[in-house]
């Protein structure tokens, strides 16, 4: 019995702590005040909670307690129905580049800022497990040059650019 327990613990430590991907690096610092406001989704990895959406945008505002209020909205492509979800986020550390976000408390997800324009015009945000990735912009479109710069960085970050859904913004 003792040997089985040791084997299970060893297996957990080996498989549970190992990853096929290297650790994901974030930007050095995010000025939350500059990050607040509206961001338009340019592209995303598809997931259930945004399936079939266009005109996707997020608005971030600071709450009195220092947390960030998040309002995500979109329009269903097939029906034209507008949906909105309100959540909350908080910074994990003093860099503000790693956030925990929840729309269904007590469940939180990782929201890591991987690229950020110096003037906060666009951002690349993802999760360390590589399941979620978004290109966000202050405007409904980005230039081909910006898009290509972002896409060029994805292989080093171990994200598959072919998984992107390019968001319709009317």
Coordinates of C-alpha atoms in Angstrom, one line a residue:
X1 CA 0.0 0.0 0.0
X2 CA 2.8 2.4 0.9
X3 CA 4.5 1.7 -2.5
X4 CA 1.3 2.4 -4.4
X5 CA 0.9 5.8 -2.5
X6 CA 4.5 6.7 -3.3
X7 CA 3.9 5.8 -7.0
X8 CA 0.7 7.9 -7.1
X9 CA 2.4 10.9 -5.5
X10 CA 5.4 10.6 -7.8
X11 CA 3.1 10.3 -10.9
X12 CA 1.1 13.3 -9.8
X13 CA 4.2 15.4 -9.3
X14 CA 5.7 14.3 -12.7
X15 CA 2.6 14.5 -14.8
X16 CA 0.7 17.2 -12.9
X17 CA 3.5 19.6 -12.8
X18 CA 4.9 19.0 -16.3
X19 CA 3.8 20.8 -19.3
X20 CA 4.4 20.5 -23.0
X21 CA 4.6 24.3 -23.2
X22 CA 7.2 26.5 -21.6
X23 CA 6.0 29.0 -19.0
X24 CA 4.1 31.9 -20.6
X25 CA 5.6 35.3 -20.2
X26 CA 3.5 38.4 -19.8
X27 CA 4.4 42.1 -20.4
X28 CA 6.4 43.7 -17.6
X29 CA 3.8 46.1 -16.4
X30 CA 0.2 47.1 -17.1
X31 CA -1.0 50.6 -16.1
X32 CA -4.5 49.7 -15.1
X33 CA -5.7 53.3 -15.5
X34 CA -4.6 53.2 -19.1
X35 CA -6.1 49.8 -19.7
X36 CA -9.6 50.8 -18.5
X37 CA -12.2 51.6 -21.1
X38 CA -13.5 49.8 -24.1
X39 CA -11.6 47.1 -26.1
X40 CA -12.9 45.6 -29.3
X41 CA -12.3 41.9 -30.0
X42 CA -10.4 41.5 -33.3
X43 CA -9.9 37.7 -33.0
X44 CA -10.3 34.9 -30.5
X45 CA -9.9 31.2 -30.0
X46 CA -13.5 29.9 -30.1
X47 CA -15.1 28.9 -26.9
X48 CA -18.6 28.2 -25.8
X49 CA -19.4 31.5 -24.2
X50 CA -18.7 33.6 -27.3
X51 CA -19.8 31.1 -29.9
X52 CA -21.6 32.7 -32.8
X53 CA -20.9 36.2 -31.7
X54 CA -20.0 39.4 -33.6
X55 CA -19.5 43.0 -32.5
X56 CA -17.7 41.6 -29.4
X57 CA -16.3 44.2 -27.0
X58 CA -15.3 44.5 -23.4
X59 CA -15.4 47.4 -21.1
X60 CA -13.2 47.6 -18.0
X61 CA -13.8 50.1 -15.1
X62 CA -12.4 50.4 -11.7
X63 CA -14.5 49.5 -8.7
X64 CA -14.2 51.3 -5.3
X65 CA -12.4 48.3 -3.8
X66 CA -9.7 48.3 -6.5
X67 CA -11.1 45.3 -8.4
X68 CA -12.0 45.7 -12.1
X69 CA -15.6 45.5 -13.3
X70 CA -15.8 43.7 -16.7
X71 CA -18.7 44.0 -19.0
X72 CA -18.5 41.8 -22.1
X73 CA -21.1 42.2 -24.9
X74 CA -21.8 40.8 -28.3
X75 CA -24.4 40.3 -30.9
X76 CA -25.5 36.8 -32.0
X77 CA -24.8 36.5 -35.7
X78 CA -27.9 34.3 -36.4
X79 CA -30.5 36.1 -34.4
X80 CA -29.2 39.6 -33.9
X81 CA -29.8 39.2 -30.2
X82 CA -27.5 41.3 -28.0
X83 CA -26.0 39.7 -24.9
X84 CA -24.1 41.0 -22.0
X85 CA -22.1 39.5 -19.2
X86 CA -20.8 41.3 -16.1
X87 CA -17.8 40.0 -14.3
X88 CA -15.0 41.0 -12.0
X89 CA -11.2 40.8 -12.2
X90 CA -8.3 41.4 -9.9
X91 CA -4.5 41.6 -10.5
X92 CA -2.5 38.6 -9.2
X93 CA 0.6 40.7 -8.6
X94 CA 2.0 44.2 -8.7
X95 CA 2.7 44.0 -12.5
X96 CA -1.0 43.9 -13.2
X97 CA -0.2 41.7 -16.2
X98 CA -1.8 38.6 -14.8
X99 CA -5.5 38.9 -13.9
X100 CA -8.0 36.5 -12.6
X101 CA -11.5 37.1 -14.1
X102 CA -14.8 35.7 -13.1
X103 CA -18.2 35.8 -14.7
X104 CA -19.5 32.8 -12.7
X105 CA -18.2 33.1 -9.2
X106 CA -16.5 31.4 -7.5
X107 CA -14.9 30.2 -10.8
X108 CA -12.0 32.3 -12.0
X109 CA -10.0 32.1 -15.2
X110 CA -6.6 33.5 -16.2
X111 CA -6.4 36.7 -18.2
X112 CA -2.7 37.3 -19.0
X113 CA -1.5 40.3 -21.0
X114 CA 1.0 38.9 -23.4
X115 CA 1.5 41.9 -25.7
X116 CA 0.5 45.5 -25.2
X117 CA 1.1 48.5 -27.4
X118 CA 3.0 51.3 -25.7
X119 CA 0.0 53.6 -26.3
X120 CA -2.5 50.9 -25.2
X121 CA -4.0 50.7 -28.7
X122 CA -3.9 46.9 -29.0
X123 CA -3.3 43.9 -26.7
X124 CA -2.8 40.2 -27.0
X125 CA -4.4 38.4 -24.0
X126 CA -4.3 34.7 -23.3
X127 CA -4.2 31.9 -20.7
X128 CA -1.2 30.0 -19.6
X129 CA -2.8 26.7 -20.7
X130 CA -3.0 28.1 -24.2
X131 CA -6.7 27.4 -24.5
X132 CA -7.8 31.0 -24.7
X133 CA -6.4 33.9 -26.8
X134 CA -7.7 37.2 -27.9
X135 CA -6.5 40.1 -30.0
X136 CA -8.0 43.3 -28.6
X137 CA -8.0 46.8 -30.0
X138 CA -9.3 50.2 -29.0
X139 CA -10.7 50.4 -32.5
X140 CA -12.9 47.9 -34.5
X141 CA -10.0 47.1 -36.9
X142 CA -6.2 46.9 -36.8
X143 CA -3.7 47.4 -39.5
X144 CA -2.2 44.5 -41.5
X145 CA 1.2 45.4 -40.0
X146 CA -0.1 45.2 -36.4
X147 CA -1.9 41.9 -37.2
X148 CA 1.2 40.4 -38.8
X149 CA 3.4 41.5 -35.9
X150 CA 1.0 39.8 -33.4
X151 CA 0.8 36.6 -35.5
X152 CA 4.6 36.5 -35.9
X153 CA 4.9 36.3 -32.1
X154 CA 2.5 33.4 -31.6
X155 CA 4.8 30.4 -32.5
X156 CA 7.3 31.5 -29.8
X157 CA 4.4 31.7 -27.3
X158 CA 3.2 28.2 -28.4
X159 CA -0.2 29.4 -29.6
X160 CA -1.7 28.0 -32.9
X161 CA -2.7 31.0 -35.0
X162 CA -4.9 28.7 -37.2
X163 CA -7.3 28.5 -34.2
X164 CA -8.3 32.1 -34.5
X165 CA -11.8 33.2 -35.3
X166 CA -11.7 36.6 -36.8
X167 CA -14.4 38.7 -35.2
X168 CA -17.0 40.5 -37.4
X169 CA -17.2 44.1 -36.2
X170 CA -20.0 46.1 -38.0

